[in-house]
Structure formats: structure tokens, C-alpha cells
XYZ file of N, CA and C in Angstrom:
861
model
N 188.458 210.824 225.085
C 188.928 209.456 224.891
C 189.128 209.138 223.411
N 188.407 209.855 222.552
C 188.580 209.623 221.108
C 189.983 210.019 220.673
N 190.528 211.077 221.284
C 191.897 211.490 220.960
C 192.891 210.413 221.368
N 192.649 209.779 222.498
C 193.524 208.702 222.949
C 193.464 207.521 221.990
N 192.281 207.215 221.491
C 192.130 206.121 220.522
C 192.898 206.431 219.240
N 192.812 207.678 218.791
C 193.560 208.095 217.591
C 195.061 207.937 217.828
N 195.525 208.326 219.018
C 196.952 208.237 219.335
C 197.433 206.793 219.331
N 196.644 205.882 219.893
C 197.034 204.471 219.944
C 197.129 203.897 218.530
N 196.151 204.218 217.691
C 196.195 203.747 216.302
C 197.414 204.329 215.590
N 197.693 205.613 215.842
C 198.815 206.275 215.169
C 200.156 205.650 215.558
N 200.372 205.403 216.858
C 201.655 204.830 217.267
C 201.791 203.381 216.786
N 200.660 202.722 216.541
C 200.700 201.336 216.066
C 201.271 201.231 214.651
N 201.290 202.352 213.930
C 201.812 202.338 212.555
C 203.324 202.478 212.495
N 203.958 202.796 213.620
C 205.391 203.102 213.612
C 206.223 201.962 213.048
N 206.047 200.755 213.599
C 206.848 199.609 213.137
C 206.548 199.265 211.685
N 205.305 199.481 211.258
C 204.923 199.183 209.874
C 205.655 200.109 208.913
N 205.700 201.391 209.245
C 206.382 202.361 208.384
C 207.879 202.092 208.325
N 208.460 201.715 209.471
C 209.895 201.396 209.505
C 210.188 200.183 208.631
N 209.383 199.132 208.757
C 209.591 197.928 207.953
C 209.397 198.216 206.460
N 208.475 199.115 206.123
C 208.182 199.415 204.716
C 209.335 200.153 204.040
N 210.122 200.877 204.826
C 211.240 201.636 204.261
C 212.424 200.725 203.969
N 213.144 201.063 202.898
C 214.345 200.303 202.532
C 215.632 201.044 202.919
N 215.500 202.178 203.594
C 216.668 202.936 204.034
C 217.293 202.281 205.257
N 218.570 202.545 205.533
C 219.186 202.027 206.766
C 218.406 202.518 207.986
N 218.265 201.684 209.015
C 217.488 202.077 210.200
C 217.931 203.391 210.826
N 219.246 203.652 210.868
C 219.712 204.883 211.496
C 219.310 206.104 210.673
N 219.209 205.943 209.353
C 218.749 207.040 208.495
C 217.264 207.295 208.729
N 216.492 206.210 208.842
C 215.066 206.347 209.153
C 214.881 207.093 210.473
N 215.671 206.695 211.471
C 215.575 207.330 212.784
C 215.947 208.807 212.704
N 217.007 209.112 211.959
C 217.464 210.504 211.833
C 216.373 211.395 211.252
N 215.772 210.973 210.155
C 214.772 211.830 209.515
C 213.474 211.882 210.316
N 213.133 210.788 210.979
C 211.942 210.845 211.831
C 212.110 211.908 212.905
N 213.262 211.892 213.598
C 213.474 212.846 214.691
C 213.667 214.256 214.139
N 214.352 214.392 213.003
C 214.549 215.711 212.394
C 213.207 216.364 212.076
N 212.319 215.601 211.433
C 211.011 216.154 211.084
C 210.147 216.374 212.327
N 210.300 215.524 213.355
C 209.585 215.741 214.616
C 210.053 217.044 215.266
N 211.359 217.297 215.214
C 211.901 218.531 215.774
C 211.322 219.742 215.065
N 211.179 219.620 213.747
C 210.643 220.730 212.957
C 209.201 221.057 213.321
N 208.457 220.068 213.827
C 207.057 220.320 214.188
C 206.913 221.035 215.526
N 207.903 220.907 216.414
C 207.787 221.537 217.740
C 208.653 222.788 217.879
N 209.723 222.898 217.103
C 210.655 224.023 217.244
C 209.992 225.397 217.078
N 209.027 225.559 216.157
C 208.419 226.897 215.994
C 207.703 227.416 217.246
N 207.389 226.528 218.186
C 206.642 226.950 219.377
C 207.533 227.193 220.593
N 208.844 227.130 220.402
C 209.751 227.219 221.547
C 210.130 228.658 221.891
N 209.886 229.602 221.006
C 210.348 230.977 221.194
C 209.945 231.589 222.547
N 208.673 231.456 222.982
C 208.304 232.065 224.284
C 209.049 231.458 225.480
N 209.664 230.309 225.274
C 210.309 229.607 226.385
C 211.829 229.814 226.413
N 212.338 230.661 225.527
C 213.791 230.871 225.445
C 214.382 231.329 226.782
N 213.758 232.275 227.498
C 214.340 232.685 228.793
C 214.490 231.522 229.772
N 213.503 230.630 229.820
C 213.589 229.479 230.727
C 214.717 228.544 230.323
N 214.921 228.395 229.023
C 216.008 227.541 228.538
C 217.356 228.122 228.949
N 217.497 229.436 228.844
C 218.762 230.086 229.200
C 219.074 229.959 230.685
N 218.039 229.802 231.505
C 218.244 229.715 232.949
C 218.558 228.300 233.425
N 218.599 227.344 232.517
C 218.911 225.976 232.913
C 220.318 225.896 233.509
N 220.458 225.127 234.547
C 221.769 224.944 235.172
C 222.639 224.049 234.293
N 223.928 224.044 234.599
C 224.855 223.195 233.848
C 224.462 221.730 233.984
N 224.040 221.340 235.183
C 223.627 219.959 235.410
C 222.423 219.608 234.528
N 221.432 220.500 234.487
C 220.240 220.231 233.682
C 220.582 220.148 232.195
N 221.521 220.959 231.765
C 221.915 220.900 230.350
C 222.590 219.574 230.031
N 223.400 219.083 230.963
C 224.027 217.770 230.768
C 222.978 216.668 230.755
N 221.954 216.812 231.600
C 220.870 215.827 231.626
C 220.130 215.826 230.293
N 219.881 216.990 229.733
C 219.213 217.091 228.436
C 220.033 216.382 227.359
N 221.349 216.588 227.389
C 222.220 215.919 226.409
C 222.142 214.405 226.588
N 222.240 213.951 227.832
C 222.146 212.515 228.087
C 220.812 211.951 227.662
N 219.744 212.701 227.889
C 218.410 212.265 227.501
C 218.296 212.144 225.985
N 218.872 213.106 225.259
C 218.836 213.064 223.799
C 219.623 211.897 223.224
N 220.780 211.611 223.824
C 221.591 210.474 223.382
C 220.856 209.164 223.655
N 220.202 209.079 224.821
C 219.431 207.879 225.154
C 218.283 207.681 224.165
N 217.623 208.780 223.787
C 216.523 208.680 222.822
C 217.036 208.222 221.463
N 218.205 208.715 221.048
C 218.802 208.280 219.790
C 219.106 206.786 219.829
N 219.642 206.320 220.946
C 219.930 204.890 221.116
C 218.646 204.067 221.031
N 217.590 204.578 221.651
C 216.292 203.899 221.603
C 215.827 203.701 220.162
N 215.872 204.766 219.378
C 215.380 204.686 218.002
C 216.225 203.743 217.148
N 217.541 203.865 217.244
C 218.411 203.024 216.418
C 218.238 201.548 216.782
N 218.224 201.256 218.078
C 218.084 199.864 218.517
C 216.743 199.288 218.083
N 215.680 200.049 218.285
C 214.355 199.525 217.961
C 214.137 199.404 216.450
N 214.535 200.420 215.697
C 214.357 200.369 214.243
C 215.135 199.203 213.635
N 216.332 198.946 214.158
C 217.116 197.808 213.682
C 216.440 196.500 214.073
N 215.882 196.462 215.276
C 215.168 195.279 215.743
C 214.019 194.906 214.814
N 213.293 195.902 214.342
C 212.138 195.656 213.468
C 212.554 194.954 212.184
N 213.785 195.205 211.740
C 214.278 194.578 210.511
C 214.728 193.133 210.743
N 214.929 192.741 212.003
C 215.529 191.435 212.291
C 214.576 190.413 212.899
N 213.542 190.872 213.566
C 212.611 189.955 214.211
C 211.190 190.316 213.807
N 210.217 189.586 214.330
C 208.824 189.878 213.974
C 208.404 191.202 214.588
N 207.482 191.882 213.919
C 206.976 193.152 214.425
C 206.293 192.949 215.766
N 205.582 191.833 215.918
C 204.907 191.552 217.184
C 205.911 191.465 218.327
N 206.991 190.692 218.132
C 207.994 190.531 219.184
C 208.693 191.851 219.478
N 209.072 192.586 218.426
C 209.800 193.834 218.608
C 208.974 194.862 219.362
N 207.698 195.022 218.990
C 206.873 196.044 219.638
C 206.515 195.666 221.070
N 206.329 194.381 221.336
C 206.040 193.960 222.709
C 207.251 194.197 223.601
N 208.432 193.787 223.145
C 209.628 193.895 223.984
C 210.032 195.348 224.214
N 209.865 196.203 223.208
C 210.233 197.604 223.409
C 209.234 198.285 224.341
N 208.034 197.694 224.481
C 207.032 198.252 225.386
C 207.327 197.941 226.851
N 208.374 197.145 227.118
C 208.737 196.868 228.515
C 209.393 198.079 229.178
N 209.459 199.189 228.475
C 210.072 200.407 229.016
C 209.540 200.788 230.401
N 208.209 200.761 230.666
C 207.737 201.121 232.016
C 208.294 200.220 233.114
N 208.569 198.954 232.782
C 209.142 198.031 233.761
C 210.540 198.498 234.143
N 211.331 198.895 233.153
C 212.684 199.359 233.430
C 212.677 200.735 234.105
N 211.669 201.542 233.800
C 211.542 202.829 234.500
C 211.304 202.594 235.977
N 210.391 201.662 236.295
C 210.107 201.348 237.702
C 211.337 200.787 238.396
N 212.066 199.910 237.693
C 213.271 199.309 238.260
C 214.361 200.365 238.451
N 214.511 201.247 237.449
C 215.518 202.303 237.545
C 215.193 203.314 238.623
N 213.899 203.624 238.795
C 213.505 204.558 239.852
C 213.842 203.985 241.221
N 213.756 202.677 241.336
C 214.095 202.005 242.598
C 215.596 202.094 242.858
N 216.408 201.788 241.840
C 217.858 201.750 242.018
C 218.478 203.138 242.105
N 218.002 204.063 241.274
C 218.669 205.353 241.127
C 218.009 206.479 241.905
N 216.695 206.406 242.093
C 215.975 207.517 242.697
C 215.390 207.180 244.061
N 215.762 206.018 244.588
C 215.294 205.603 245.910
C 213.762 205.618 245.999
N 213.116 205.053 244.957
C 211.665 204.918 244.943
C 211.338 203.425 244.945
N 211.326 202.805 246.124
C 211.125 201.352 246.192
C 209.761 200.947 245.638
N 209.704 199.843 244.902
C 208.427 199.398 244.340
C 207.551 198.745 245.403
N 206.227 198.881 245.256
C 205.330 198.151 246.143
C 205.172 196.728 245.620
N 204.345 195.942 246.271
C 204.224 194.532 245.903
C 203.631 194.342 244.516
N 202.784 195.300 244.097
C 202.182 195.182 242.773
C 203.224 195.408 241.674
N 204.034 196.434 241.870
C 205.089 196.728 240.890
C 206.095 195.586 240.828
N 206.467 195.066 241.991
C 207.413 193.944 242.031
C 206.872 192.743 241.275
N 205.589 192.444 241.507
C 204.967 191.322 240.802
C 204.908 191.582 239.310
N 204.564 192.810 238.927
C 204.482 193.150 237.510
C 205.817 193.035 236.811
N 206.886 193.499 237.469
C 208.222 193.390 236.893
C 208.583 191.919 236.680
N 208.292 191.093 237.670
C 208.605 189.670 237.551
C 207.862 189.004 236.413
N 206.581 189.307 236.278
C 205.774 188.714 235.202
C 206.274 189.177 233.842
N 206.525 190.478 233.701
C 206.974 191.016 232.417
C 208.328 190.433 232.011
N 209.246 190.328 232.966
C 210.567 189.774 232.648
C 210.478 188.291 232.292
N 209.543 187.580 232.915
C 209.356 186.167 232.577
C 208.889 186.028 231.133
N 207.927 186.847 230.745
C 207.454 186.809 229.365
C 208.522 187.245 228.376
N 209.295 188.283 228.765
C 210.367 188.763 227.895
C 211.461 187.726 227.717
N 211.645 186.858 228.712
C 212.617 185.771 228.605
C 212.103 184.665 227.703
N 210.802 184.405 227.773
C 210.200 183.343 226.967
C 210.324 183.618 225.476
N 210.157 184.864 225.074
C 210.125 185.190 223.652
C 211.471 184.935 222.950
N 212.590 185.481 223.421
C 213.865 185.156 222.766
C 214.299 183.714 222.975
N 213.882 183.101 224.106
C 214.232 181.707 224.353
C 213.618 180.807 223.292
N 212.398 181.126 222.873
C 211.751 180.335 221.833
C 212.509 180.439 220.513
N 213.040 181.630 220.223
C 213.842 181.800 219.012
C 215.136 181.005 219.106
N 215.744 181.014 220.309
C 216.998 180.286 220.509
C 216.802 178.794 220.293
N 215.621 178.294 220.656
C 215.324 176.871 220.499
C 214.762 176.540 219.120
N 214.649 177.561 218.269
C 214.169 177.320 216.913
C 212.666 177.223 216.795
N 211.937 177.728 217.790
C 210.482 177.596 217.767
C 209.816 178.674 216.915
N 210.247 179.914 217.041
C 209.639 181.033 216.326
C 210.696 181.750 215.490
N 210.976 181.241 214.324
C 212.011 181.841 213.486
C 211.376 182.794 212.481
N 210.925 183.943 212.966
C 210.342 184.979 212.117
C 211.331 186.134 212.065
N 211.887 186.408 210.870
C 212.858 187.479 210.739
C 214.240 186.949 210.415
N 215.126 187.877 210.010
C 216.474 187.493 209.592
C 217.317 186.982 210.757
N 217.174 187.568 211.920
C 217.926 187.165 213.118
C 217.071 187.487 214.334
N 216.061 186.657 214.622
C 215.098 186.995 215.683
C 215.722 187.159 217.062
N 216.744 186.382 217.386
C 217.357 186.493 218.712
C 218.015 187.859 218.880
N 218.780 188.274 217.876
C 219.412 189.589 217.932
C 218.354 190.691 217.903
N 217.327 190.491 217.080
C 216.258 191.485 217.008
C 215.551 191.653 218.339
N 215.287 190.545 219.027
C 214.653 190.616 220.344
C 215.555 191.351 221.343
N 216.856 191.051 221.292
C 217.799 191.698 222.210
C 217.862 193.203 221.958
N 217.827 193.607 220.691
C 217.869 195.031 220.356
C 216.588 195.740 220.803
N 215.456 195.034 220.740
C 214.207 195.629 221.219
C 214.281 195.896 222.713
N 214.869 194.964 223.461
C 215.043 195.156 224.901
C 216.012 196.319 225.161
N 217.076 196.404 224.355
C 217.998 197.533 224.473
C 217.262 198.844 224.199
N 216.365 198.824 223.222
C 215.570 200.013 222.932
C 214.699 200.400 224.116
N 214.148 199.394 224.799
C 213.337 199.662 225.991
C 214.194 200.254 227.111
N 215.396 199.700 227.304
C 216.309 200.223 228.323
C 216.700 201.671 228.031
N 216.999 201.948 226.767
C 217.371 203.308 226.380
C 216.190 204.259 226.550
N 214.983 203.773 226.204
C 213.803 204.598 226.383
C 213.546 204.901 227.849
N 213.765 203.912 228.716
C 213.612 204.125 230.151
C 214.642 205.134 230.649
N 215.864 205.057 230.135
C 216.907 206.013 230.515
C 216.517 207.431 230.111
N 215.921 207.548 228.936
C 215.431 208.855 228.448
C 214.383 209.425 229.394
N 213.452 208.573 229.833
C 212.394 209.022 230.741
C 212.963 209.412 232.100
N 213.828 208.564 232.651
C 214.389 208.827 233.976
C 215.278 210.064 233.976
N 216.048 210.228 232.895
C 216.950 211.383 232.822
C 216.178 212.688 232.765
N 215.029 212.664 232.112
C 214.287 213.902 231.925
C 213.377 214.291 233.069
N 213.196 213.428 234.061
C 212.238 213.723 235.132
C 212.584 214.985 235.909
N 213.864 215.153 236.234
C 214.250 216.325 237.030
C 214.138 217.611 236.216
N 214.521 217.557 234.942
C 214.475 218.758 234.105
C 213.034 219.182 233.838
N 212.141 218.207 233.672
C 210.746 218.515 233.374
C 210.053 219.238 234.525
N 210.647 219.197 235.712
C 210.056 219.917 236.835
C 210.251 221.425 236.706
N 211.245 221.835 235.917
C 211.530 223.264 235.771
C 211.403 223.764 234.345
N 211.063 222.874 233.422
C 210.989 223.252 232.012
C 209.734 222.651 231.390
N 209.002 223.460 230.640
C 207.762 223.009 230.021
C 208.032 221.962 228.936
N 206.952 221.304 228.514
C 207.077 220.197 227.572
C 207.690 220.621 226.241
N 207.219 221.729 225.665
C 207.673 222.126 224.327
C 209.168 222.420 224.285
N 209.712 223.284 225.163
C 211.165 223.516 225.106
C 211.969 222.271 225.451
N 211.458 221.454 226.376
C 212.196 220.240 226.741
C 212.287 219.289 225.551
N 211.153 219.009 224.911
C 211.177 218.091 223.772
C 211.999 218.657 222.614
N 211.932 219.965 222.421
C 212.728 220.572 221.334
C 214.217 220.383 221.589
N 214.652 220.620 222.813
C 216.064 220.449 223.148
C 216.496 218.992 223.006
N 215.678 218.077 223.563
C 216.036 216.658 223.517
C 216.021 216.153 222.080
N 214.998 216.523 221.309
C 214.941 216.107 219.907
C 216.134 216.671 219.139
N 216.536 217.914 219.484
C 217.680 218.513 218.799
C 218.957 217.735 219.066
N 219.198 217.392 220.328
C 220.377 216.589 220.681
C 220.309 215.229 219.999
N 219.126 214.632 220.016
C 218.928 213.325 219.375
C 219.231 213.400 217.884
N 218.767 214.463 217.233
C 218.994 214.637 215.792
C 220.479 214.748 215.474
N 221.192 215.560 216.251
C 222.633 215.734 216.033
C 223.365 214.413 216.261
N 222.973 213.683 217.290
C 223.599 212.389 217.579
C 223.394 211.412 216.424
N 222.160 211.345 215.939
C 221.862 210.431 214.830
C 222.571 210.857 213.554
N 222.686 212.157 213.331
C 223.416 212.642 212.157
C 224.872 212.186 212.222
N 225.468 212.274 213.394
C 226.847 211.818 213.554
C 226.995 210.337 213.259
N 226.021 209.530 213.696
C 226.065 208.087 213.440
C 225.898 207.805 211.951
N 224.979 208.519 211.311
C 224.758 208.336 209.862
C 226.035 208.629 209.086
N 226.676 209.755 209.399
C 227.898 210.139 208.686
C 229.041 209.174 208.986
N 229.152 208.744 210.252
C 230.217 207.815 210.630
C 230.052 206.472 209.924
N 228.807 206.069 209.711
C 228.541 204.794 209.038
C 228.664 204.890 207.525
N 228.795 206.103 207.012
C 228.951 206.282 205.574
C 227.664 206.179 204.775
N 226.521 206.329 205.435
C 225.247 206.262 204.714
C 224.975 207.582 204.001
N 224.405 207.541 202.803
C 224.052 208.788 202.123
C 222.923 209.501 202.840
N 222.901 210.833 202.754
C 221.868 211.613 203.417
C 220.688 211.930 202.500
N 220.945 212.029 201.196
C 219.887 212.516 200.308
C 219.539 211.569 199.163
N 220.309 210.542 198.927
C 220.102 209.683 197.748
C 219.006 208.649 197.994
N 217.770 209.144 198.162
C 216.654 208.234 198.409
C 215.490 208.574 197.490
N 214.732 207.558 197.148
C 213.604 207.718 196.240
C 212.485 208.515 196.915
N 211.609 209.133 196.126
C 210.475 209.882 196.707
C 209.653 209.051 197.685
N 209.530 207.756 197.425
C 208.781 206.874 198.333
C 209.390 206.877 199.727
N 210.728 206.879 199.790
C 211.402 206.876 201.088
C 211.169 208.190 201.833
N 211.223 209.304 201.103
C 210.984 210.594 201.750
C 209.561 210.678 202.287
N 208.629 210.098 201.548
C 207.244 210.068 202.026
C 207.129 209.246 203.309
N 207.878 208.142 203.379
C 207.858 207.305 204.589
C 208.528 208.022 205.764
N 209.644 208.716 205.501
C 210.305 209.480 206.561
C 209.328 210.491 207.168
N 208.634 211.217 206.284
C 207.693 212.236 206.755
C 206.527 211.588 207.503
N 206.058 210.448 206.983
C 204.952 209.745 207.642
C 205.346 209.263 209.027
N 206.603 208.816 209.192
C 207.076 208.375 210.509
C 206.998 209.508 211.526
N 207.308 210.718 211.087
C 207.289 211.862 211.996
C 205.870 212.329 212.281
N 205.024 212.349 211.259
C 203.686 212.909 211.406
C 202.697 211.949 212.062
N 202.690 210.675 211.617
C 201.653 209.759 212.106
C 201.981 209.258 213.523
N 203.010 208.385 213.705
C 203.295 207.966 215.089
C 203.933 209.067 215.926
N 204.588 210.029 215.272
C 205.245 211.100 216.011
C 204.262 212.158 216.482
N 203.715 212.936 215.529
C 202.824 214.045 215.889
C 201.454 213.552 216.360
N 200.781 212.762 215.516
C 199.438 212.302 215.868
C 199.463 211.204 216.937
N 200.635 210.611 217.166
C 200.758 209.595 218.208
C 201.252 210.185 219.510
N 202.562 210.399 219.608
C 203.164 210.791 220.885
C 202.804 212.213 221.296
N 202.667 213.134 220.335
C 202.280 214.499 220.693
C 200.859 214.528 221.240
N 199.969 213.782 220.603
C 198.587 213.708 221.096
C 198.541 213.044 222.465
N 199.380 212.032 222.685
C 199.432 211.378 223.996
C 199.809 212.403 225.074
N 200.799 213.252 224.777
C 201.202 214.272 225.746
C 200.065 215.250 226.037
N 199.258 215.559 225.011
C 198.109 216.434 225.213
C 197.038 215.733 226.047
N 196.800 214.467 225.748
C 195.786 213.695 226.468
C 196.139 213.585 227.943
N 197.433 213.491 228.260
C 197.879 213.357 229.648
C 197.432 214.538 230.523
N 197.133 215.673 229.873
C 196.674 216.833 230.625
C 195.185 216.734 230.976
N 194.499 215.769 230.358
C 193.048 215.681 230.535
C 192.580 214.317 231.034
N 193.435 213.302 230.957
C 193.067 211.941 231.336
C 194.121 211.410 232.303
N 193.705 210.572 233.247
C 194.642 209.998 234.210
C 195.768 209.254 233.498
N 196.994 209.412 234.018
C 198.158 208.791 233.385
C 198.047 207.275 233.350
N 197.403 206.689 234.373
C 197.262 205.233 234.400
C 196.400 204.745 233.243
N 195.362 205.516 232.907
C 194.490 205.152 231.784
C 195.263 205.220 230.471
N 196.066 206.275 230.313
C 196.850 206.435 229.090
C 197.876 205.311 228.962
N 198.559 204.999 230.049
C 199.588 203.953 230.027
C 199.002 202.605 229.636
N 197.847 202.281 230.203
C 197.206 201.011 229.883
C 196.722 201.001 228.436
N 196.184 202.137 227.981
C 195.701 202.217 226.599
C 196.832 201.996 225.597
N 198.027 202.493 225.938
C 199.164 202.346 225.032
C 199.633 200.901 224.894
N 199.137 200.018 225.770
C 199.443 198.599 225.607
C 198.779 198.048 224.349
N 197.871 198.824 223.780
C 197.252 198.413 222.527
C 198.176 198.565 221.330
N 199.310 199.290 221.500
C 200.229 199.481 220.368
C 200.761 198.161 219.811
N 201.294 197.252 220.637
C 201.785 195.987 220.070
C 200.686 195.179 219.387
N 199.477 195.221 219.950
C 198.363 194.495 219.342
C 198.030 195.096 217.979
N 197.931 196.429 217.937
C 197.650 197.096 216.669
C 198.741 196.863 215.641
N 199.996 196.914 216.088
C 201.119 196.683 215.168
C 201.114 195.263 214.626
N 200.802 194.284 215.487
C 200.761 192.890 215.050
C 199.656 192.669 214.027
N 198.491 193.307 214.249
C 197.383 193.188 213.290
C 197.759 193.826 211.949
N 198.371 195.001 212.000
C 198.793 195.666 210.762
C 199.872 194.861 210.036
N 200.784 194.251 210.795
C 201.830 193.417 210.185
C 201.217 192.224 209.481
N 200.168 191.679 210.059
C 199.472 190.555 209.434
C 198.795 190.988 208.147
N 198.175 192.169 208.164
C 197.449 192.655 206.986
C 198.383 193.148 205.887
N 199.456 193.840 206.285
C 200.341 194.473 205.294
C 201.434 193.530 204.804
N 202.048 192.777 205.720
C 203.193 191.933 205.364
C 202.897 190.442 205.451
N 201.674 190.079 205.793
C 201.283 188.674 206.001
C 202.253 188.004 206.968
N 202.564 188.690 208.045
C 203.504 188.184 209.039
C 202.741 187.581 210.209
N 202.895 186.271 210.391
C 202.209 185.553 211.456
C 203.181 185.306 212.615
N 202.943 185.912 213.771
C 203.807 185.612 214.929
C 203.596 184.182 215.404
N 204.672 183.528 215.834
C 204.571 182.149 216.311
C 203.869 182.051 217.650
N 203.476 180.824 218.036
C 202.753 180.622 219.300
C 203.503 181.144 220.528
N 204.819 180.898 220.581
C 205.589 181.344 221.744
C 205.636 182.874 221.817
N 205.676 183.530 220.654
C 205.666 184.988 220.633
C 204.344 185.526 221.146
N 203.255 184.879 220.727
C 201.927 185.307 221.183
C 201.779 185.106 222.693
N 202.150 183.911 223.173
C 202.022 183.620 224.605
C 202.945 184.522 225.422
N 204.221 184.601 224.991
C 205.167 185.456 225.703
C 204.744 186.911 225.683
N 204.200 187.346 224.544
C 203.746 188.726 224.426
C 202.607 189.040 225.373
N 201.664 188.115 225.500
C 200.545 188.309 226.428
C 201.035 188.370 227.875
N 202.031 187.542 228.190
C 202.595 187.563 229.545
C 203.286 188.900 229.804
N 204.053 189.368 228.827
C 204.749 190.653 228.974
C 203.746 191.786 229.174
N 202.717 191.837 228.333
C 201.727 192.905 228.428
C 200.990 192.843 229.769
N 200.755 191.641 230.268
C 200.123 191.502 231.582
C 201.024 192.085 232.666
N 202.323 191.788 232.570
C 203.272 192.327 233.544
C 203.368 193.840 233.479
N 203.357 194.391 232.267
C 203.412 195.846 232.111
C 202.158 196.478 232.709
N 201.023 195.833 232.468
C 199.757 196.350 233.013
C 199.818 196.401 234.545
N 200.258 195.306 235.168
C 200.332 195.256 236.629
C 201.329 196.296 237.146
N 202.475 196.427 236.458
C 203.480 197.405 236.870
C 202.943 198.824 236.784
N 202.278 199.128 235.670
C 201.759 200.479 235.455
C 200.698 200.841 236.481
N 199.756 199.935 236.708
C 198.712 200.212 237.691
C 199.270 200.205 239.109
N 200.282 199.359 239.336
C 200.880 199.291 240.662
C 201.605 200.564 241.050
N 202.161 201.269 240.069
C 202.875 202.513 240.364
C 201.924 203.625 240.789
N 200.626 203.428 240.537
C 199.628 204.405 240.985
C 199.259 204.210 242.451
N 199.665 203.065 243.027
C 199.333 202.737 244.408
C 200.476 203.148 245.330
N 200.218 203.412 246.595
C 201.284 203.795 247.534
C 202.247 202.654 247.773
N 203.513 202.995 248.043
C 204.538 201.976 248.311
C 204.243 201.275 249.618
């Protein structure tokens, strides 16, 4: 359980590191994924035969999964620059709600009453948060309404990444799968960086340190450790524990940036997290 605690603290730093950087969000995303790929690629060699045996359909799924992951990072990183860290991290955490909804629509996995209730609660809270910005109640950030919308887009893209990879993960181990998806994601982000005309190398040493920290702290010590913990701890426990990420990020934002989330963000965030909790635990129950 100590490893899980370390992972939750590590992922809580993600939004802080993104906000601290002055590079364009897509550049931050590119280097985070590039360095993450570099940490897993050396271990893929024993899995090369399995990769070669992937069907054409599975290869297309891997490409789609990588593009979805790239969309997730760009949308969320941009969101962090436009709205409060508390709102952005809570809304992007609605990913399990969209996974449950997508599994129902696309994979014929109807939700039970607990999942249905959780989805409803989470969506109600997610509606409250941008609505408060629209009414001028919580104006934290350059464009909180757009930032909130991008966080939700990031959650949708993240859910698409998860749903797309479910079938491939049944025939491919974690290391080769993540290496392939991260590779596709890296190439996609590189194309966006070049298309937008952003420089690739003209950044101060401080920025390079932040790029590396994004990959190592929330990437390696966060998500990689979470994947390891999943082999030893029930998935429901891990999912619920990860709800601590928005709380940790909000506390760090308060300490580092003196950013105070408004009352509607706090209330809406608690409602969203409650809905995610019910959805996550409900998916462990029979339909």
C-alpha cells in the first residue's frame, strides 16, 4: 500500500509541473511522452515476436489508442493553463465515467444501477463546475469555461484510449503495448508541434528539467507504479485511491501558486468525485 501512496502523490504533481512550465502545452506533452517512451522501450526486446504477430486490426487499434492518448495530453495540458488546477484535475478524472458509458454503448456492457447512479452524480457535478464559471462565480484562470471544456475533452480522449486498448491488451503484455502506444503518441505530438511552428529545442535548462520531471515523477513513479500495484492490489482499491489526485493537486496548487478554488468548484468537485467513486465501485458488482 505504501507504493500506492507514492503513486498517488506522484501523479498529483502532474498539473503543478505543467503549470510551472512556460513552454507551449503541446511541447510539454511531446517531451513528457517522449521521455516516458524512453523509460519503457529498453524492456520491449523480449516481446518483439508477439508484436510482429499482431493482426492488422490490432495494429490499427494501437494507432487509434496512441492518437487518443495524444489528444488527452494536449487537451488536458492546455486546460491547466486556462482554468484552476482543482477544476482541471477533477474534470479530467471523470474518465472512468466515460469508460463505463462507452463500454455500454460500444461493447454491449450494460451498467448496473450503481454505475448508472454514479454516472448521473458525476455528470451533475461536472455540469455545476463550468456553469459556475459561465455565471461569473468562479473566475480562476484565463478562460475557465474553455479550460473546463478541454478537461472534459481530455477525459473523453483518455476513456477512448482505455477502451481502444482493451482488446489488444488481451494478447499483448503491458510493456510492448505501452511502448507501441507511447511511440504512436510521440509521433502524433511531434507532428502537431511542427505543424504549429513551435521550436523543438530552444528552451531554457529549467524547461528541460520540467520536461524530464513530468516523465519521471507523474509518469514513471506515478502511472508505472500504479500498473505494478494493480498486479498486487484489487483494481477497485487502486481506482478509489487515485481519486486523491485532484485533492493532492489542489493542495499543491494552493501551496505553490496560492491558487484558491472557488466554492462552486469545491462543491462541484466533491460531487464529481463522489460520482466517480460510485461508478468505480459499481463496476465491481454484477450487472
